[in-house]
Coordinates of C-alpha atoms and ligand atoms in Angstrom, one line a residue:
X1 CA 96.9 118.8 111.3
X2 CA 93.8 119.6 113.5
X3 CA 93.3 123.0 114.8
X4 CA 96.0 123.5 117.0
X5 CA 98.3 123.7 114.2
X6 CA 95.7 126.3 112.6
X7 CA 96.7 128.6 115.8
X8 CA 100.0 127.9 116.0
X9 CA 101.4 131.6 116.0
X10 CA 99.0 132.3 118.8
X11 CA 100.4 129.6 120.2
X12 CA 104.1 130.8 120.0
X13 CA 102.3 134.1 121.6
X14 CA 100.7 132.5 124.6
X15 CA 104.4 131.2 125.7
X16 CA 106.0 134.3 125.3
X17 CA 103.2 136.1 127.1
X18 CA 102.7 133.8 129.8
X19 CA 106.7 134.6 131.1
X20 CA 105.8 138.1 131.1
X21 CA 102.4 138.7 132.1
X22 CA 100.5 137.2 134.8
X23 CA 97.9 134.5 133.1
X24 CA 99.2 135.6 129.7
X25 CA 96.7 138.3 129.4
X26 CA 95.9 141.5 130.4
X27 CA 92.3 140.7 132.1
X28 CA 91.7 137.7 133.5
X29 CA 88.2 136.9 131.2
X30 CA 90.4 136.8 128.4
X31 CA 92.7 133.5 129.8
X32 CA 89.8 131.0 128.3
X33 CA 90.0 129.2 131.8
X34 CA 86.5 128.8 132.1
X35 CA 86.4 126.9 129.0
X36 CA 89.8 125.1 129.5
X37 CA 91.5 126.6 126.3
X38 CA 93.9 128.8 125.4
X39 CA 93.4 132.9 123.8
X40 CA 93.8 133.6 120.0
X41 CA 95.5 136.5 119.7
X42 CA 94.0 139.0 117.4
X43 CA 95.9 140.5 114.4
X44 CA 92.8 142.6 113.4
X45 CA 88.7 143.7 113.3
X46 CA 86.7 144.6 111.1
X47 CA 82.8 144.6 110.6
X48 CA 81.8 141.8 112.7
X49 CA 84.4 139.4 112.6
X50 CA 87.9 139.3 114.2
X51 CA 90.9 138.1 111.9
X52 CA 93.9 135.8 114.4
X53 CA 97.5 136.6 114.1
X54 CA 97.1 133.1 112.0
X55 CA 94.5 134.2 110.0
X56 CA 91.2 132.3 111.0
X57 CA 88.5 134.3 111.1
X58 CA 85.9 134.4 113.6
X59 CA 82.2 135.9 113.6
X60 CA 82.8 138.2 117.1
X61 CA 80.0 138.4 119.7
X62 CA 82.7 139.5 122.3
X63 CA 82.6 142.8 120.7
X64 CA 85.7 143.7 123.5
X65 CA 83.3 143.1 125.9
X66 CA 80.5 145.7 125.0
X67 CA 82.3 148.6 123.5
X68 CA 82.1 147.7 119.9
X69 CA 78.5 148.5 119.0
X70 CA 79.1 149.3 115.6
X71 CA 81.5 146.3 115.2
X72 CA 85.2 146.6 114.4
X73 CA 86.9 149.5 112.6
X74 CA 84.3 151.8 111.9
X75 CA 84.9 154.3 109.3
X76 CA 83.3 157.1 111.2
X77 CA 85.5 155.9 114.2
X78 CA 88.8 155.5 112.7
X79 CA 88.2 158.8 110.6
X80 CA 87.5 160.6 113.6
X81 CA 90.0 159.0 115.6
X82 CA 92.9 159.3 113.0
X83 CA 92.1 163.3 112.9
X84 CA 92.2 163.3 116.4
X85 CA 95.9 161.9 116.7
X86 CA 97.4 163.4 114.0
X87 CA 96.4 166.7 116.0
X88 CA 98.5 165.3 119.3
X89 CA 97.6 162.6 122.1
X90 CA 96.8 164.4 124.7
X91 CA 97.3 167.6 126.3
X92 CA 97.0 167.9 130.0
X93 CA 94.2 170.6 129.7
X94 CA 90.6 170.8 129.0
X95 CA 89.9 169.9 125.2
X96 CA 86.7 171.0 123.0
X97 CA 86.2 166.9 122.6
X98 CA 85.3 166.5 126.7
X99 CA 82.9 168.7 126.5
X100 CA 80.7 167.6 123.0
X101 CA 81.1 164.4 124.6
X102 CA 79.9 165.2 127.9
X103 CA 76.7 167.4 126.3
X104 CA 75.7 164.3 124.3
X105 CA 76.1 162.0 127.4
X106 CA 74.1 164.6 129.3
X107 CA 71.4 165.1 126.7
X108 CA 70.9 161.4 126.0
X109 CA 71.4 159.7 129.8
X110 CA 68.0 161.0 131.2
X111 CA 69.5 161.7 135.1
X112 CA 72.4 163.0 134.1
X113 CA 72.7 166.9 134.5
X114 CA 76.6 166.4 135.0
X115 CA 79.2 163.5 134.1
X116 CA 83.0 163.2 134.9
X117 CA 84.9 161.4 132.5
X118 CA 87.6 158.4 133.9
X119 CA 88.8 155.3 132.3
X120 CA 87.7 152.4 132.5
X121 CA 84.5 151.7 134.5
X122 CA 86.1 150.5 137.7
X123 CA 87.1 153.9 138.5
X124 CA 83.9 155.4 138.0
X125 CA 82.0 152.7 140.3
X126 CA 84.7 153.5 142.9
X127 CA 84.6 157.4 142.1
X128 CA 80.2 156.9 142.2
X129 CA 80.3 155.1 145.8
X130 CA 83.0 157.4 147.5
X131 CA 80.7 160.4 146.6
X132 CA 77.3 158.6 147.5
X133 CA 79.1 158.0 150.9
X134 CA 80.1 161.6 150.8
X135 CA 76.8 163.1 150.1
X136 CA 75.2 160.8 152.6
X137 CA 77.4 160.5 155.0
X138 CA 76.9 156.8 155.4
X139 CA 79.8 154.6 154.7
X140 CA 77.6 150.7 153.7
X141 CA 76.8 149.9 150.3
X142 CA 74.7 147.3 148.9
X143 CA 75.3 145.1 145.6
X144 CA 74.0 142.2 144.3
X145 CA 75.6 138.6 144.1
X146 CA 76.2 138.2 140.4
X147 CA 76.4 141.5 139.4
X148 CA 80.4 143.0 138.9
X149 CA 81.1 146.4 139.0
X150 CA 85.0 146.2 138.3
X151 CA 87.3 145.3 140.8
X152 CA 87.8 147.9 143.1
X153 CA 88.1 146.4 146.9
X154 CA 84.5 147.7 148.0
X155 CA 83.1 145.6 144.9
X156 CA 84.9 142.3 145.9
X157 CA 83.1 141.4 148.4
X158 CA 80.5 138.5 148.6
X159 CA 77.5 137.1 150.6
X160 CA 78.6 136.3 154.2
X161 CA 76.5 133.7 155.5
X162 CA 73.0 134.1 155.3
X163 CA 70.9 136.9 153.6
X164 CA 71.8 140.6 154.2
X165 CA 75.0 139.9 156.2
X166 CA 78.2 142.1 156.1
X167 CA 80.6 140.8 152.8
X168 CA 83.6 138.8 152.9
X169 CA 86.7 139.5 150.8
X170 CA 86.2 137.2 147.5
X171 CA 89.6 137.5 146.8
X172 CA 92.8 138.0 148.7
X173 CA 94.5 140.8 149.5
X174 CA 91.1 143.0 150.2
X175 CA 90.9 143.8 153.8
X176 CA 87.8 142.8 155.8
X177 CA 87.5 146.4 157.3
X178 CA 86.8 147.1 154.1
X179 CA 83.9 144.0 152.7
X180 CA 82.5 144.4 155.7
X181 CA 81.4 147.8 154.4
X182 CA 79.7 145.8 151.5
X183 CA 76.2 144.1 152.1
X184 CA 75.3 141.3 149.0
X185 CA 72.0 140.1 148.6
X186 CA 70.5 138.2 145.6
X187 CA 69.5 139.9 142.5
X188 CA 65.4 139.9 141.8
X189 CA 65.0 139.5 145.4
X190 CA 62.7 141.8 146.7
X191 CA 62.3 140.0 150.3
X192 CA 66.1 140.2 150.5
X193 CA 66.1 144.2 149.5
X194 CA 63.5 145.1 151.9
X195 CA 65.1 142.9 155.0
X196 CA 68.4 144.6 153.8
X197 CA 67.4 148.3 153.8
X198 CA 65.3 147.5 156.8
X199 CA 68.2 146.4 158.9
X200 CA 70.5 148.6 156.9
X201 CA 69.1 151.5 155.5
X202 CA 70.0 153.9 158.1
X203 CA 73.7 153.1 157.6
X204 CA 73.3 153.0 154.0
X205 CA 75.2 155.2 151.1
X206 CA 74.0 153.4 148.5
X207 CA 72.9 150.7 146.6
X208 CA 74.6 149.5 143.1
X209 CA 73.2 147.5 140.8
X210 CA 73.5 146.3 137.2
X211 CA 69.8 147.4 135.8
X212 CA 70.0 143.9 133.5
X213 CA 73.3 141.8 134.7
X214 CA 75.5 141.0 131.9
X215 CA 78.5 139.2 134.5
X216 CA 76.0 136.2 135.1
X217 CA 75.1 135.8 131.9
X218 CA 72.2 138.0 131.3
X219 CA 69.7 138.2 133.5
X220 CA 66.8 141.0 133.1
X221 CA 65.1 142.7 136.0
X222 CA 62.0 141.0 137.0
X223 CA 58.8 143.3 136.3
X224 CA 58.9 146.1 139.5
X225 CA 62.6 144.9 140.7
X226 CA 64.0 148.4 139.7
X227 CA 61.0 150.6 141.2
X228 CA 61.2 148.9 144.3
X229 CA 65.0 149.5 144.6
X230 CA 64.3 152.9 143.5
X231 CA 61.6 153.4 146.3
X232 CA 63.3 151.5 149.2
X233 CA 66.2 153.2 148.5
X234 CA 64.5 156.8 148.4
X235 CA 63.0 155.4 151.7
X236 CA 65.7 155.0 153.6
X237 CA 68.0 158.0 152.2
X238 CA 70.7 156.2 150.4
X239 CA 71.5 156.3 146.6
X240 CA 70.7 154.4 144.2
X241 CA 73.7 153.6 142.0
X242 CA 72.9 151.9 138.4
X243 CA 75.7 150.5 136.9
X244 CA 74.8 151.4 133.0
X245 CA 78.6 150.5 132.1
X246 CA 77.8 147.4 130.2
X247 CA 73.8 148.6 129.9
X248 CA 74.6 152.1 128.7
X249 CA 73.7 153.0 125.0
X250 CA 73.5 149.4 124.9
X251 CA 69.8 148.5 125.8
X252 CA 68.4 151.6 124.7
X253 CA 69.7 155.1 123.3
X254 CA 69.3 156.4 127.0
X255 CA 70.3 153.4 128.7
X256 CA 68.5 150.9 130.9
X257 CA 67.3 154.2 132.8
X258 CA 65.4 154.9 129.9
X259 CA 64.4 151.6 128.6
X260 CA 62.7 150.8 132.6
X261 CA 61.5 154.2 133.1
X262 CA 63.8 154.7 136.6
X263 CA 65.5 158.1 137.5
X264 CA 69.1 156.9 139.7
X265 CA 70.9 159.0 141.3
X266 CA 73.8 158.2 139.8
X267 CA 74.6 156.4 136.6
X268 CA 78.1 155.0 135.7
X269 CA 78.8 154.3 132.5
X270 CA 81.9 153.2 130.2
X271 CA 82.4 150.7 126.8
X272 CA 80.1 152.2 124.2
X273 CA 81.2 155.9 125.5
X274 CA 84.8 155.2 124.9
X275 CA 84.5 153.3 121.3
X276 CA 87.0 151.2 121.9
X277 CA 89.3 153.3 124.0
X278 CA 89.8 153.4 128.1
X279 CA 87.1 156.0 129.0
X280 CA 84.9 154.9 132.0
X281 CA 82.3 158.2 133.4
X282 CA 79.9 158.5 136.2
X283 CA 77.3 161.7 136.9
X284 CA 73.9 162.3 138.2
X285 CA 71.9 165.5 139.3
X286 CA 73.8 168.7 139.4
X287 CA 73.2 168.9 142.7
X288 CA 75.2 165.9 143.4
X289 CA 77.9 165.9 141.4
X290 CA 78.3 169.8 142.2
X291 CA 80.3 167.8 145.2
X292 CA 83.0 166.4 142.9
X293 CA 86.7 168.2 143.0
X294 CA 87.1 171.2 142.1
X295 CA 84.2 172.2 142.3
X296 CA 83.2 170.2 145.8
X297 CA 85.2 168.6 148.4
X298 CA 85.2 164.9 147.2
X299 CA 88.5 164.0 145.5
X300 CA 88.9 162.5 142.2
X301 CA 91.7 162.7 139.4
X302 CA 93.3 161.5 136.8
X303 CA 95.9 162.0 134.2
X304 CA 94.4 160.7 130.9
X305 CA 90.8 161.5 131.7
X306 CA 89.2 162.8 129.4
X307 CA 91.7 161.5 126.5
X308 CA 91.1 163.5 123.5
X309 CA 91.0 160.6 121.0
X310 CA 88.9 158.4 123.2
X311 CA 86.6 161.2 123.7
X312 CA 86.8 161.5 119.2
X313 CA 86.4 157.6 119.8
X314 CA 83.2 158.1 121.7
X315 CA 81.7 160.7 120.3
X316 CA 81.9 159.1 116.7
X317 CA 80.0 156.1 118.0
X318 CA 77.2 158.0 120.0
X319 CA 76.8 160.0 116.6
X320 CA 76.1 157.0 114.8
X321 CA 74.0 155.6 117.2
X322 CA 72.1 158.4 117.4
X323 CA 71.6 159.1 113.3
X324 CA 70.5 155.3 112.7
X325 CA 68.7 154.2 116.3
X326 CA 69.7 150.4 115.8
X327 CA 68.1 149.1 118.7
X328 CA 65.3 147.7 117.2
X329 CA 67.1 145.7 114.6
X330 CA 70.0 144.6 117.2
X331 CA 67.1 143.5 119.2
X332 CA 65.7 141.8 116.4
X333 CA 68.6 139.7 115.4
X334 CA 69.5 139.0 119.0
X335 CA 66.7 137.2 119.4
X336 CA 66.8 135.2 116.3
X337 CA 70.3 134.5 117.4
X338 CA 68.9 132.9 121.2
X339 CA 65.9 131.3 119.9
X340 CA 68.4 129.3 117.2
X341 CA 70.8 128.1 119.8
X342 CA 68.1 127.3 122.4
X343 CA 66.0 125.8 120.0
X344 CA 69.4 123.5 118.9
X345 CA 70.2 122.5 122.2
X346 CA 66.8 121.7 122.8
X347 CA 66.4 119.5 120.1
X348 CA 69.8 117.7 120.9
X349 CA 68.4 117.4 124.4
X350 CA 69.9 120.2 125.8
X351 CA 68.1 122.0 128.5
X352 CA 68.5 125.5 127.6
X353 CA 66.7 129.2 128.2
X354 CA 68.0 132.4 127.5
X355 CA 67.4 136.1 127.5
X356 CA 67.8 139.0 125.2
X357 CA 67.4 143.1 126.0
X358 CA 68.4 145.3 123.2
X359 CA 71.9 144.2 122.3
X360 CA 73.3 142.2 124.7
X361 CA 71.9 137.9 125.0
X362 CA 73.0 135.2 127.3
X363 CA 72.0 131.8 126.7
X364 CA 72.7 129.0 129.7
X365 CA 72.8 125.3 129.9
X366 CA 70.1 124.5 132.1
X367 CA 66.4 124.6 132.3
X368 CA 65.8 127.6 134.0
X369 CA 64.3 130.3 134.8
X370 CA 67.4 132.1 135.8
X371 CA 66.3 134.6 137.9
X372 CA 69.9 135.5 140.1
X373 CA 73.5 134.4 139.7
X374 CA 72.4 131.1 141.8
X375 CA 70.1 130.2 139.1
X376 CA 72.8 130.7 136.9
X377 CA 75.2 128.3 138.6
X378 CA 72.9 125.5 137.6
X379 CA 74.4 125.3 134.0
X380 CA 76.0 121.9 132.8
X381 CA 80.2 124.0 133.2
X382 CA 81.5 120.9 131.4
X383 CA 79.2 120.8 128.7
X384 CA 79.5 124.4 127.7
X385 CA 83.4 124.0 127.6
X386 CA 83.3 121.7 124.5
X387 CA 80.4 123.1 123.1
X388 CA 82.6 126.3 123.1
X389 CA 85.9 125.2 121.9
X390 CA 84.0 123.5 118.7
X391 CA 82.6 126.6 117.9
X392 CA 85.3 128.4 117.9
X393 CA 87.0 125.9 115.8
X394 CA 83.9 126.6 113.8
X395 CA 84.6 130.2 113.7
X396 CA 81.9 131.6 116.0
X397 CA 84.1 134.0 118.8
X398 CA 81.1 134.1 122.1
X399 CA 82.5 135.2 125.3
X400 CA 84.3 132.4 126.9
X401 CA 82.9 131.6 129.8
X402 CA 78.7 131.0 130.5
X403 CA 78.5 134.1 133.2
X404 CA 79.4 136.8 130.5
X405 CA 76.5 138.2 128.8
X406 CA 77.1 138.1 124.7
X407 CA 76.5 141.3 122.5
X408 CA 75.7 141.7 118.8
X409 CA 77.3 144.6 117.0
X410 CA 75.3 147.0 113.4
X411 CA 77.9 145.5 111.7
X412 CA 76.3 141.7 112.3
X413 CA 74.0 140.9 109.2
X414 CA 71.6 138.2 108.5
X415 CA 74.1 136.0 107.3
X416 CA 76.2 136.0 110.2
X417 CA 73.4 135.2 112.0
X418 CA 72.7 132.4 109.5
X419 CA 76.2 130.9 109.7
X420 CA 76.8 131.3 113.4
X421 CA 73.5 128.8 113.9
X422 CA 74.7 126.5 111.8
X423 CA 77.8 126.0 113.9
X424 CA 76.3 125.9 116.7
X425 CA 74.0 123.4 115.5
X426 CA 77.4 121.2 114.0
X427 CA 79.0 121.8 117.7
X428 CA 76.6 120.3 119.6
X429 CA 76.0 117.6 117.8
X430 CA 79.6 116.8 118.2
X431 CA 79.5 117.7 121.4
X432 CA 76.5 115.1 122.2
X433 CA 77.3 112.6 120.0
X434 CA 80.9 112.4 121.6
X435 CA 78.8 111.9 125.1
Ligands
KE4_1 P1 86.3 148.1 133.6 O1 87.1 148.6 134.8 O2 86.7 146.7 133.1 O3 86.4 149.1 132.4 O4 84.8 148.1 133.9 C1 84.4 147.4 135.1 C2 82.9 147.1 134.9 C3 82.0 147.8 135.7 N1 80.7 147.5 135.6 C4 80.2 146.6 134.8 C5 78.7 146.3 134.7 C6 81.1 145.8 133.9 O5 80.6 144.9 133.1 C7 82.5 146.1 134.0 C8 83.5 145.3 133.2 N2 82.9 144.1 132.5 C9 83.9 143.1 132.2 C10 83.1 142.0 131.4 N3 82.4 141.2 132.3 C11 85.1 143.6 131.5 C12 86.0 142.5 130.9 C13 87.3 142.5 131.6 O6 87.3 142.5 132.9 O7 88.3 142.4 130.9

């Protein structure tokens, strides 16, 4: 029967979905283009391991795409949340949750003195730059090939020709009035920040970056990348922006902010904050975000902000985190999760190299080092395709393409760990034996 018969309900899902719903899915990363396959649809979570609408089970390094630090279904979550809704939904007025979750954001996020909650993270980078370019007065921002920061039009923009040029839409339907606003330059690049801000820097608002990108795969900041953007932005006036949505509680307790040792100006964050739900937040100094509506002058709304179950969703996570400080162990067994698949491409002939800060990995196809995103574009595409499908047919869930960084859950054990290298081990010699 093969395995397309063991997903045959997801199957019947994808056809019904695909008339109704563009791609099928509700976020493009979730189509399994990259790897020329077609979604599972999930009946359930728990732990670390997702269960399909046709039962196969799959260990999950997906984790919904960071949120799931604790894995699937925590009982502190779904206590907390199922008190929540039995209480209402939400309410259309302040509620006690937005603010325990905002004073445990605050007191763990080092350069936060304030945070406005949003949700989903695209909002918040879009809410961040409109009020850098308030407080600055400045309208260009700079971002970093590689790095996403949701897709807001500012943010899909990408290198015109040459370094430290003006942006071009990257997809259609953004204006160029508006990319042109947007100055992309490659990540670890210090040559290419300092010609920037030197050309730049008097028109800049800010500069936003990913502290370690996780939408290349994972790359980590070279030693002194994030001081120097911290100084040449301070030099020249502008903001500097760190994108902690993906990094945030994930890395460290206190972020990538902490875990470097950087102050931002602003910090975005979402995922881990929302515990699953749609919550996305940005904040800063006091002094900043005193400039945010009602308080200030620069508008920003929203109806289901501060949603009272996400905020019961959030909170029960941070309060876990918090109580058992994971990051060691995460770290731990994402690295013994790397070194096993690098080491098994390796000795199938595979040039591999891969990273690993706190919970979030990225291994890639190619010899490396992967420094940027164009490092990253070296991988062998093809290669990764099969050597994904088989192990998913294996029952290992990574993220499916090789420019998404993975993430490992408190939930993942030792013998997850354990059984997830021995797929990967029986996928590539598939893979390699098929040629
Ligand atoms: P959302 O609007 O998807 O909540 O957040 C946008 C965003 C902003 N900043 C960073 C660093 C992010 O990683 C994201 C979203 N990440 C993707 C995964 N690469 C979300 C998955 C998806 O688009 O469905």
């Amino acid at each position: 029967m093969g395995q397309m018969n063991r997903r045959e309900l997801s199957r019947q899902l994808y056809e019904r979905a695909v008339r109704v719903t563009p791609g099928g899915v509700n976020s493009p990363v979730r189509a399994f283009g990259a790897v020329n396959g077609e979604p599972f649809f999930t009946a359930s979570g728990t732990g670390s391991r997702l269960r399909d609408v046709d039962g196969v089970e799959y260990i999950d390094y997906v984790l919904s795409w960071g949120p799931l630090i604790l894995g699937h279904a925590h009982p502190h979550v779904v206590e907390a949340v199922q008190r929540a809704v039995r209480k209402g939904t939400h309410y259309g007025t302040p509620t006690p949750e937005e603010v325990e979750l905002a004073e445990r954001v605050v007191a763990l996020v080092p350069s936060l003195e304030m945070v406005r909650f949003v949700n989903s993270g695209t909002e918040a980078t879009m809410s961040a730059v409109r009020l850098a370019r308030a407080v600055t007065g400045r309208d260009l921002i700079l971002k970093f090939e590689g790095c996403y920061h949701g897709h807001g039009d500012s943010f899909l923009a990408k290198a015109g020709s040459g370094l430290a040029t003006l942006g071009l839409p990257s997809s259609p339907g953004v204006p160029k009035e508006i990319t042109r606003l947007t100055l992309t330059v490659p990540y670890n690049d210090r040559g290419a920040v300092e010609e920037a801000l030197s050309r730049h820097g008097d028109r800049l608002a800010a500069l936003i970056v990913e502290p370690v990108v996780g939408n290349a795969g994972l790359i980590p900041p070279e030693t002194g990348f994030l001081q120097l953007l911290r100084d040449e932005t301070q030099r020249v006036g502008a903001l500097l922006i760190f994108d902690e949505v993906m990094t945030g509680f994930r890395v460290a307790l206190g972020g990538a902010q902490e875990r470097y040792g950087i102050r931002p100006d602003l910090t975005v964050l979402g995922k881990v904050i929302g515990g699953g739900f749609p919550v996305g937040a940005y904040g800063g100094p006091r002094q900043i975000m005193a400039r945010v509506a009602p308080q200030g002058d620069v508008y920003q709304a929203g109806t289901l902000s501060g949603n009272p179950l996400a905020m019961a969703a959030g909170l029960a996570q941070l309060e876990v985190l918090e109580r058992e400080n994971p990051y060691v162990r995460l770290e731990s067994r994402a690295t013994r999760l790397v070194e096993g698949i690098v080491a098994a491409a390796r000795r199938h002939g595979v040039p591999a190299t891969g990273a690993v800060v706190g919970s979030m990995w990225g291994v890639y196809f190619c010899a490396g080092p992967v420094r940027n995103f164009e490092d990253a574009l070296a991988v062998d595409r093809e290669l990764f395709a099969r050597y994904y499908r088989e192990c998913l047919d294996g029952g290992v869930f990574f993220a499916p393409s090789p420019f998404e960084a993975g993430f490992i859950s408190t939930a993942h054990g030792d013998a997850d760990i354990d059984e997830t290298l021995a797929v990967v081990e029986r996928s590539l010699a598939k893979v390699i034996d098929q040629g």
